[in-house]
Short mmCIF file of C-alpha atoms in Angstrom, two decimals:
data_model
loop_
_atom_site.label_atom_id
_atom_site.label_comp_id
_atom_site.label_asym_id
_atom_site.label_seq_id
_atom_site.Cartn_x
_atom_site.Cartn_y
_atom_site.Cartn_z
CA UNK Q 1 95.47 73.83 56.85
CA UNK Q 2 97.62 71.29 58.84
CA UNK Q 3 100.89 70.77 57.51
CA UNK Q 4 101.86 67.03 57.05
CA UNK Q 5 104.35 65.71 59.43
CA UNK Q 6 107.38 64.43 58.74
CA UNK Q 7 110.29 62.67 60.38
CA UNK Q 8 113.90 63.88 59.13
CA UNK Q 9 115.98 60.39 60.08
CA UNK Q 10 119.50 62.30 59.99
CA UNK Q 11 121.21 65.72 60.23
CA UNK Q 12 120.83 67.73 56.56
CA UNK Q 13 122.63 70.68 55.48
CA UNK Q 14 120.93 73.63 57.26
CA UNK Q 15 119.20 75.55 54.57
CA UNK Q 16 117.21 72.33 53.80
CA UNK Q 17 116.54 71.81 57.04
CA UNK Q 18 115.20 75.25 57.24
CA UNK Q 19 113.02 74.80 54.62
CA UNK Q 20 111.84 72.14 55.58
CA UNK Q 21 110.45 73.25 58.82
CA UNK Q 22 108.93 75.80 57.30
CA UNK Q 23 106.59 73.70 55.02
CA UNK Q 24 105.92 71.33 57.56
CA UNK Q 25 105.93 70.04 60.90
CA UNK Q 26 109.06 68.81 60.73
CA UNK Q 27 110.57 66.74 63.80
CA UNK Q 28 114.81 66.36 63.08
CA UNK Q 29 116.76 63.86 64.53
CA UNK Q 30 119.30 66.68 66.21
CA UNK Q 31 121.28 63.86 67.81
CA UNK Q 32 122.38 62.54 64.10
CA UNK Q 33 122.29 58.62 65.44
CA UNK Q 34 120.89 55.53 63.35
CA UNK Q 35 117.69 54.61 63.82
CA UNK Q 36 116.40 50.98 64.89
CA UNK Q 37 113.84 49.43 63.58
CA UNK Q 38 111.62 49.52 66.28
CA UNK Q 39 112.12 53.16 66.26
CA UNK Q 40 111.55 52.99 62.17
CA UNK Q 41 108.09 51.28 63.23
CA UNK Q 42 107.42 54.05 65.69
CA UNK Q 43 108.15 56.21 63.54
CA UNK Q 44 105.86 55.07 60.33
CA UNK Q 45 103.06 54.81 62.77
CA UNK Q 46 103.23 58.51 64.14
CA UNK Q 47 104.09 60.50 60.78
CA UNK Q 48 102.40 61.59 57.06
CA UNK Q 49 106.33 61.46 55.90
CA UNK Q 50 109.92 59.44 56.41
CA UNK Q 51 113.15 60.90 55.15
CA UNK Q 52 115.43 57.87 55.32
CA UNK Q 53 118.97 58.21 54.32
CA UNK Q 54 120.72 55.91 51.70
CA UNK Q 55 122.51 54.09 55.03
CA UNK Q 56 119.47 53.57 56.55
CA UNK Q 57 117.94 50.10 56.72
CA UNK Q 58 114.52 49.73 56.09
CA UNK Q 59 114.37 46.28 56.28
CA UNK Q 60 111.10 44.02 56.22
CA UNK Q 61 111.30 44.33 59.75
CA UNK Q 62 111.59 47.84 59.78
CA UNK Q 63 108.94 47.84 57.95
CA UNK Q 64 106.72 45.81 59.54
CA UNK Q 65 103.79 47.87 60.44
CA UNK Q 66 99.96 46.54 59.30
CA UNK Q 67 98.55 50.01 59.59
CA UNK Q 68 101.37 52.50 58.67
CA UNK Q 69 100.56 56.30 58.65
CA UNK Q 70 103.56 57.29 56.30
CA UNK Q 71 102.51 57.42 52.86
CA UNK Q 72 105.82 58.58 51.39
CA UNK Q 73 109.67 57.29 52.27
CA UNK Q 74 111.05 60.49 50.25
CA UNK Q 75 114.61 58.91 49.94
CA UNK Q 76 118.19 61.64 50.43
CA UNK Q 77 120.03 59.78 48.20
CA UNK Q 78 120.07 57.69 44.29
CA UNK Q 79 120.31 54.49 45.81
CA UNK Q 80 117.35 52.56 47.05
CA UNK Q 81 118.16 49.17 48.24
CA UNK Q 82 118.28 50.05 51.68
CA UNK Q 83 114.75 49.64 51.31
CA UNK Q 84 113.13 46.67 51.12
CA UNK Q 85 110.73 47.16 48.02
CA UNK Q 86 108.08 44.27 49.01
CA UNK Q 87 107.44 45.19 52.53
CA UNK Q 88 107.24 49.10 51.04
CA UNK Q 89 104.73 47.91 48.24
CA UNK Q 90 102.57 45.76 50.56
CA UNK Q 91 102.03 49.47 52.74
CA UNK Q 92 100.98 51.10 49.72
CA UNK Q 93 104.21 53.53 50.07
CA UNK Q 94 105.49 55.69 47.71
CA UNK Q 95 109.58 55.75 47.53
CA UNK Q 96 111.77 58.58 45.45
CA UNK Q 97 115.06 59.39 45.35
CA UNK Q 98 117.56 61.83 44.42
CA UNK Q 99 119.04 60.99 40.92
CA UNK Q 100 120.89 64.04 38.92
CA UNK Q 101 121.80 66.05 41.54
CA UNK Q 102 124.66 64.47 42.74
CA UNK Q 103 126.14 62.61 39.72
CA UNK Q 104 128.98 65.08 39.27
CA UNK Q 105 130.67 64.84 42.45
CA UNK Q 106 130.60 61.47 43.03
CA UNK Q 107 132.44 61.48 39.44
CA UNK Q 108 134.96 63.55 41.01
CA UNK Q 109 135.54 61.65 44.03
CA UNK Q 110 136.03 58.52 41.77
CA UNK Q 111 138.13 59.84 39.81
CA UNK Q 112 139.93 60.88 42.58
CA UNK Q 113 140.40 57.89 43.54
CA UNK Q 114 141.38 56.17 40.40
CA UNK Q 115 144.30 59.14 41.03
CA UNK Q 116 145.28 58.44 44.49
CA UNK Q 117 145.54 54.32 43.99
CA UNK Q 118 147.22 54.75 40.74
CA UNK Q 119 150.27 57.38 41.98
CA UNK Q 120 150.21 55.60 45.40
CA UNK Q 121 148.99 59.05 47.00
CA UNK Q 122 147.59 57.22 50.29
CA UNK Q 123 150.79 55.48 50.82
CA UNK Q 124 153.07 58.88 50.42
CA UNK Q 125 150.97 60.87 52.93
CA UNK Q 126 150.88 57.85 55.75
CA UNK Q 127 154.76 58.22 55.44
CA UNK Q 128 154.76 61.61 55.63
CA UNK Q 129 152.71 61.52 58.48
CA UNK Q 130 155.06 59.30 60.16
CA UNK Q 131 157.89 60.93 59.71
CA UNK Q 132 159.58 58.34 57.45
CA UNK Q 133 160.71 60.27 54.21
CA UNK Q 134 163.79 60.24 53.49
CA UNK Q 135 164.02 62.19 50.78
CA UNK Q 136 163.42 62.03 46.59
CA UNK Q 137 165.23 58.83 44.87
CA UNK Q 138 164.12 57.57 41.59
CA UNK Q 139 162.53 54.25 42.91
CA UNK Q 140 160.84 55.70 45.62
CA UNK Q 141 156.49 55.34 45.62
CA UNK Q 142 156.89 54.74 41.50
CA UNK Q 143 152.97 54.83 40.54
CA UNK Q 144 150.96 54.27 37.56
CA UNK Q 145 150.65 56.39 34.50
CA UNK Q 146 147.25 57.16 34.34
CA UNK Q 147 146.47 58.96 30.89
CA UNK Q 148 145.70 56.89 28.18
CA UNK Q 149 144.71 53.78 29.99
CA UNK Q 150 142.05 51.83 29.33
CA UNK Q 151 139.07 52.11 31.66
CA UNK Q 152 135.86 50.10 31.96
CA UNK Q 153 133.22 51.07 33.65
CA UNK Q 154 130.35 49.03 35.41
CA UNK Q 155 127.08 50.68 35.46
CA UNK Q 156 126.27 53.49 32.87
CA UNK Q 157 124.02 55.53 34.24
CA UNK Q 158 123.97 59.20 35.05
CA UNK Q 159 127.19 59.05 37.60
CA UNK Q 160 128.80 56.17 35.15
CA UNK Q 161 128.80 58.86 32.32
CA UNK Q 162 129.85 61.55 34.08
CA UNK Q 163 133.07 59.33 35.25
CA UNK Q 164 133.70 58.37 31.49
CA UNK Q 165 133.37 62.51 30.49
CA UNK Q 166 136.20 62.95 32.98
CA UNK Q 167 138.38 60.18 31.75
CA UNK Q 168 138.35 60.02 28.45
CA UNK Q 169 138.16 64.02 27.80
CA UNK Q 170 140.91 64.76 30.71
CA UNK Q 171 143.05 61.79 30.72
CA UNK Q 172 142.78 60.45 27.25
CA UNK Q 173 141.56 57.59 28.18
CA UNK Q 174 139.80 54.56 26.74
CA UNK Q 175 136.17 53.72 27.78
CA UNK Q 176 134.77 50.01 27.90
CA UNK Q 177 131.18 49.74 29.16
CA UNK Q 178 129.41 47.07 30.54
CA UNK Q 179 125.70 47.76 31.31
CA UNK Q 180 122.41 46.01 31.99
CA UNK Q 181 120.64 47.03 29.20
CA UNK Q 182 122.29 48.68 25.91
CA UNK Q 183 123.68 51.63 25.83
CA UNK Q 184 122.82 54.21 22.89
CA UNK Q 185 125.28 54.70 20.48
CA UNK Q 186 125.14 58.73 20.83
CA UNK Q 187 125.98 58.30 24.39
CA UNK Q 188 128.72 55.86 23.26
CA UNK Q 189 130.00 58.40 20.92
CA UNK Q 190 130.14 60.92 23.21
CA UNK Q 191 133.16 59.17 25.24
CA UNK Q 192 134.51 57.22 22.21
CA UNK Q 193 133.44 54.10 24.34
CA UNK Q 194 132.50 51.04 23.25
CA UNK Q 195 130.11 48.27 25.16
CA UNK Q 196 130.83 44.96 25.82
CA UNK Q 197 128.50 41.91 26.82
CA UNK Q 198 129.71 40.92 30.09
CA UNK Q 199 131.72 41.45 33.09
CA UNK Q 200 134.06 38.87 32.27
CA UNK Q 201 134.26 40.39 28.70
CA UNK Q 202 134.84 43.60 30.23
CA UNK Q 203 137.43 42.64 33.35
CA UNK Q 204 140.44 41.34 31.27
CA UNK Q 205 141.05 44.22 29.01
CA UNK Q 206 141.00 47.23 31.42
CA UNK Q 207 143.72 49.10 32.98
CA UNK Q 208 141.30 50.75 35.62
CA UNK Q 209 137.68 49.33 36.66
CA UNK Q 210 135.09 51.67 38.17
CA UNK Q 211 132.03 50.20 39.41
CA UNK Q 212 128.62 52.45 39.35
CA UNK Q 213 126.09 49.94 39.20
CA UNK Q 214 122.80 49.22 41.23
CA UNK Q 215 123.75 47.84 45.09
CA UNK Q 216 121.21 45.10 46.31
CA UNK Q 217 120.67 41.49 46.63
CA UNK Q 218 120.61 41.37 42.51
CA UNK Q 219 124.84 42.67 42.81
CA UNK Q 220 125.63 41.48 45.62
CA UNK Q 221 129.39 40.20 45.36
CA UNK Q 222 129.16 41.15 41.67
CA UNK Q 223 133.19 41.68 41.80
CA UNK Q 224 134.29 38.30 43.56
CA UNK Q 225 137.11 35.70 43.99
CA UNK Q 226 136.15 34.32 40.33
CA UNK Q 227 136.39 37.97 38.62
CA UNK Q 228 139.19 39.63 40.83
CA UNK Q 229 140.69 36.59 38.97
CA UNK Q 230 139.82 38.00 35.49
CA UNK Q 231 141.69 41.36 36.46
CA UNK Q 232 145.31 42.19 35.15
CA UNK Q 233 147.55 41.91 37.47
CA UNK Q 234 148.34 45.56 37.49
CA UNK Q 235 145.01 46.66 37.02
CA UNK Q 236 143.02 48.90 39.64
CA UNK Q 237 139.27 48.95 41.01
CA UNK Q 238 137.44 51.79 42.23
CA UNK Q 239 133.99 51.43 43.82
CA UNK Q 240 131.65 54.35 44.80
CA UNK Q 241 128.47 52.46 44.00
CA UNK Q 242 127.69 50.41 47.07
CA UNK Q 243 130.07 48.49 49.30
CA UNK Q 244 127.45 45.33 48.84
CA UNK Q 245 128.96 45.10 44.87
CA UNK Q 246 132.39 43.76 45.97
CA UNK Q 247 133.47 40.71 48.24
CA UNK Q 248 136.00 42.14 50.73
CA UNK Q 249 137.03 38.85 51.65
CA UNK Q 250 138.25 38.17 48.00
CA UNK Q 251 140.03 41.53 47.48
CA UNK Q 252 141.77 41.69 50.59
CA UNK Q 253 143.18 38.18 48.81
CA UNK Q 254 143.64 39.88 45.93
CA UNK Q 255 145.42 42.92 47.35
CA UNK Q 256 147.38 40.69 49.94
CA UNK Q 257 149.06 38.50 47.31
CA UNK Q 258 149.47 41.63 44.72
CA UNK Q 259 146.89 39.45 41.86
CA UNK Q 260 145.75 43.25 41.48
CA UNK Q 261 147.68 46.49 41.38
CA UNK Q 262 145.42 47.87 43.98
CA UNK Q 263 141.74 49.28 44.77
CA UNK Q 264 140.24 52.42 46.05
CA UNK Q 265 136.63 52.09 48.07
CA UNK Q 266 134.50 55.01 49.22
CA UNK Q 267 132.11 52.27 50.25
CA UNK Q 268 131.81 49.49 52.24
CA UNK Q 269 129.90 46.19 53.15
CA UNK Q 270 128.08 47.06 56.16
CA UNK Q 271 129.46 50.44 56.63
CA UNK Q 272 130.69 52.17 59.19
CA UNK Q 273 132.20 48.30 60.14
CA UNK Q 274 135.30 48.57 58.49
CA UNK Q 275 136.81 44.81 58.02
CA UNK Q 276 140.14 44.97 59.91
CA UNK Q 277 141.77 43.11 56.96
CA UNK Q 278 141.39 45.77 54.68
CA UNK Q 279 143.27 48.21 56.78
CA UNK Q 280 146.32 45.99 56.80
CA UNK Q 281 146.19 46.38 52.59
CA UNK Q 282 148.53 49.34 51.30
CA UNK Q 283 147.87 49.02 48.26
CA UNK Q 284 144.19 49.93 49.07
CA UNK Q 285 143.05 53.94 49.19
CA UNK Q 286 139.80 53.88 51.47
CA UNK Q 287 137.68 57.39 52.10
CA UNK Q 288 134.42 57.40 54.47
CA UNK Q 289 131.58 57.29 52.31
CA UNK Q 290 132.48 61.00 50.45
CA UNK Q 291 130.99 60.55 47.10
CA UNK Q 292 128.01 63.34 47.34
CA UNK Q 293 130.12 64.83 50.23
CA UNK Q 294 130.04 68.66 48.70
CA UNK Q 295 127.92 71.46 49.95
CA UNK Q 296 126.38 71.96 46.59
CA UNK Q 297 125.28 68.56 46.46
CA UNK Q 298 124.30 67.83 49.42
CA UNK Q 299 122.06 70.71 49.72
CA UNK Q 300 120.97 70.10 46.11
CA UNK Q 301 119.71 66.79 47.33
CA UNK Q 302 117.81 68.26 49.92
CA UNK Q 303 115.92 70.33 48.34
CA UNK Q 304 115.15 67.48 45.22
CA UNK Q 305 113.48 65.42 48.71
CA UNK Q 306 111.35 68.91 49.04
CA UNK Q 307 109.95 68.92 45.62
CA UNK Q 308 109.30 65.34 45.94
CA UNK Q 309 107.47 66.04 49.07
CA UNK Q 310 105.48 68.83 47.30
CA UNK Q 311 104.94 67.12 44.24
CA UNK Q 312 102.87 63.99 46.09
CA UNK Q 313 101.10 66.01 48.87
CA UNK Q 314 99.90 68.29 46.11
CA UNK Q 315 98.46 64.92 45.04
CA UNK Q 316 101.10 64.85 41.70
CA UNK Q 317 103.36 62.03 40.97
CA UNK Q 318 106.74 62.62 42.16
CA UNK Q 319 109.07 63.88 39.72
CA UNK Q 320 111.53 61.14 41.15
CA UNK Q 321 109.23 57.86 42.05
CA UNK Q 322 111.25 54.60 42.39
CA UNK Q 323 108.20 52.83 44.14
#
């Protein structure tokens, strides 16, 4: 039987890429580069399967191909706005992602984050790197207690819980939730955490604020001017969700003219363009898109995409359809 073809749009970890070309006929992309979209419409012309990665842009031009041979977009990644769901639905294209897998370590990285801003970690290692430390004095690099702070959290969801698990039962602290839709009250209990209605409900009683929340045209600038505005004036944001959710323009105000105590990103608006503003910010901790960045996950998303891949040419629904 003739294995379905498939297009691999970016380097994976190895043993997925082994296994991969051993179920299929699997054609990688050794040279790790973005893809345009004429070579996205190339592509969905010439293969059973596309592998896209959650940074690449399958736009309705991308995706404009009448008679598409690509059946599946089998997504490395949770996300899914990269994709433009019309243009997908109009080819008759199934779309899954990686949820679960992955939830874990992008808790860790945020909460590593919510460390570094809050004890001024990035600042103390650009000195050191410098060569301009002159030594321990009691005002010098004075942080932010962490434990015990309140934290709200944007987005409840599988990585939004794991995130709350980690603050409340290692730091002590307090959980506020806002969510789309209500949250049980078993997962409530679980963190002590209580919901609230609104953003704006939510903004002016943390201490922290860690966004995990859908990216997309429906977020877009969820966190701007108006809310930054809401904040405390000591109080911190984190974002791992997407870099679409915040309006640099507005924090680099906010950080510029200290209306916040600081942020942390691991994601950015139109990533890997870095606006130049936000480098001048110290009170800002930035990291290059790390959230999943661990071998276990990263390989564990791999080989979710495989059983995905099984799972619909073995004519099943995929365990993870989005689309």
């Amino acid at each position: 039987m003739v294995k379905p073809s498939v297009l691999v749009t970016r380097r994976w970890p190895a043993a997925v890429e082994a296994q991969l070309t051993e179920n299929y006929n699997a054609v990688l992309n050794t040279g790790d580069k973005p893809m345009s979209p004429a070579e996205f419409r190339d592509a969905l012309k010439s293969y059973d399967a596309v592998l896209p990665t959650v940074t690449d842009t399958l736009s309705a031009e991308a995706l404009d191909v009448p008679a598409a041979q690509t059946k599946i977009l089998a997504n490395y990644g949770v996300g899914y706005s990269h994709i433009c769901e019309p243009s997908a639905r109009n080819l008759g294209m199934t779309v899954t992602n990686t949820p679960d897998v992955l939830s874990e370590c992008t808790a860790d990285l945020a909460m590593t984050l919510l460390l570094m801003v809050a004890r001024r970690a990035g600042e103390g290692e650009r000195e050191l790197r410098a060569g301009d430390w002159s030594g321990w004095r009691p005002t010098h690099l004075v942080g932010t207690k962490v434990s015990g702070k309140t934290l709200g959290i944007i987005g409840f969801g599988r990585i939004g819980q794991e995130m709350a698990r980690r603050a409340h039962h290692g730091f002590g602290m307090k959980i506020l939730v806002q969510n789309r839709s209500a949250v049980s009250a078993e997962v409530l209990k679980q963190f002590n955490a209580a919901q609230v209605e609104t953003v704006d409900d939510l903004l002016p009683q943390c201490d922290f604020v860690s966004l995990h929340c859908p990216g997309g045209s429906t977020n877009r600038h969820l966190i701007n001017g108006r809310r930054l505005d809401l904040m405390k004036p000591d109080a911190f944001l984190i974002n791992t969700a997407r870099g679409e959710v915040v309006d640099e323009h507005a924090l680099v105000q906010s950080l510029m003219f200290d209306t916040i105590g600081g942020a942390a990103l691991d994601v950015f608006d139109g990533e890997p363009r870095i606006s130049p503003d936000l480098l001048q910010c110290d009170n800002l901790v930035m990291l290059p898109h790390l959230g999943s960045a661990t071998r276990e996950s990263r390989e564990a998303m791999g080989f979710r995409v495989l059983d995905n891949l099984s799972d619909f040419f073995a004519g099943r629904t995929p365990r993870d359809q989005v689309i």
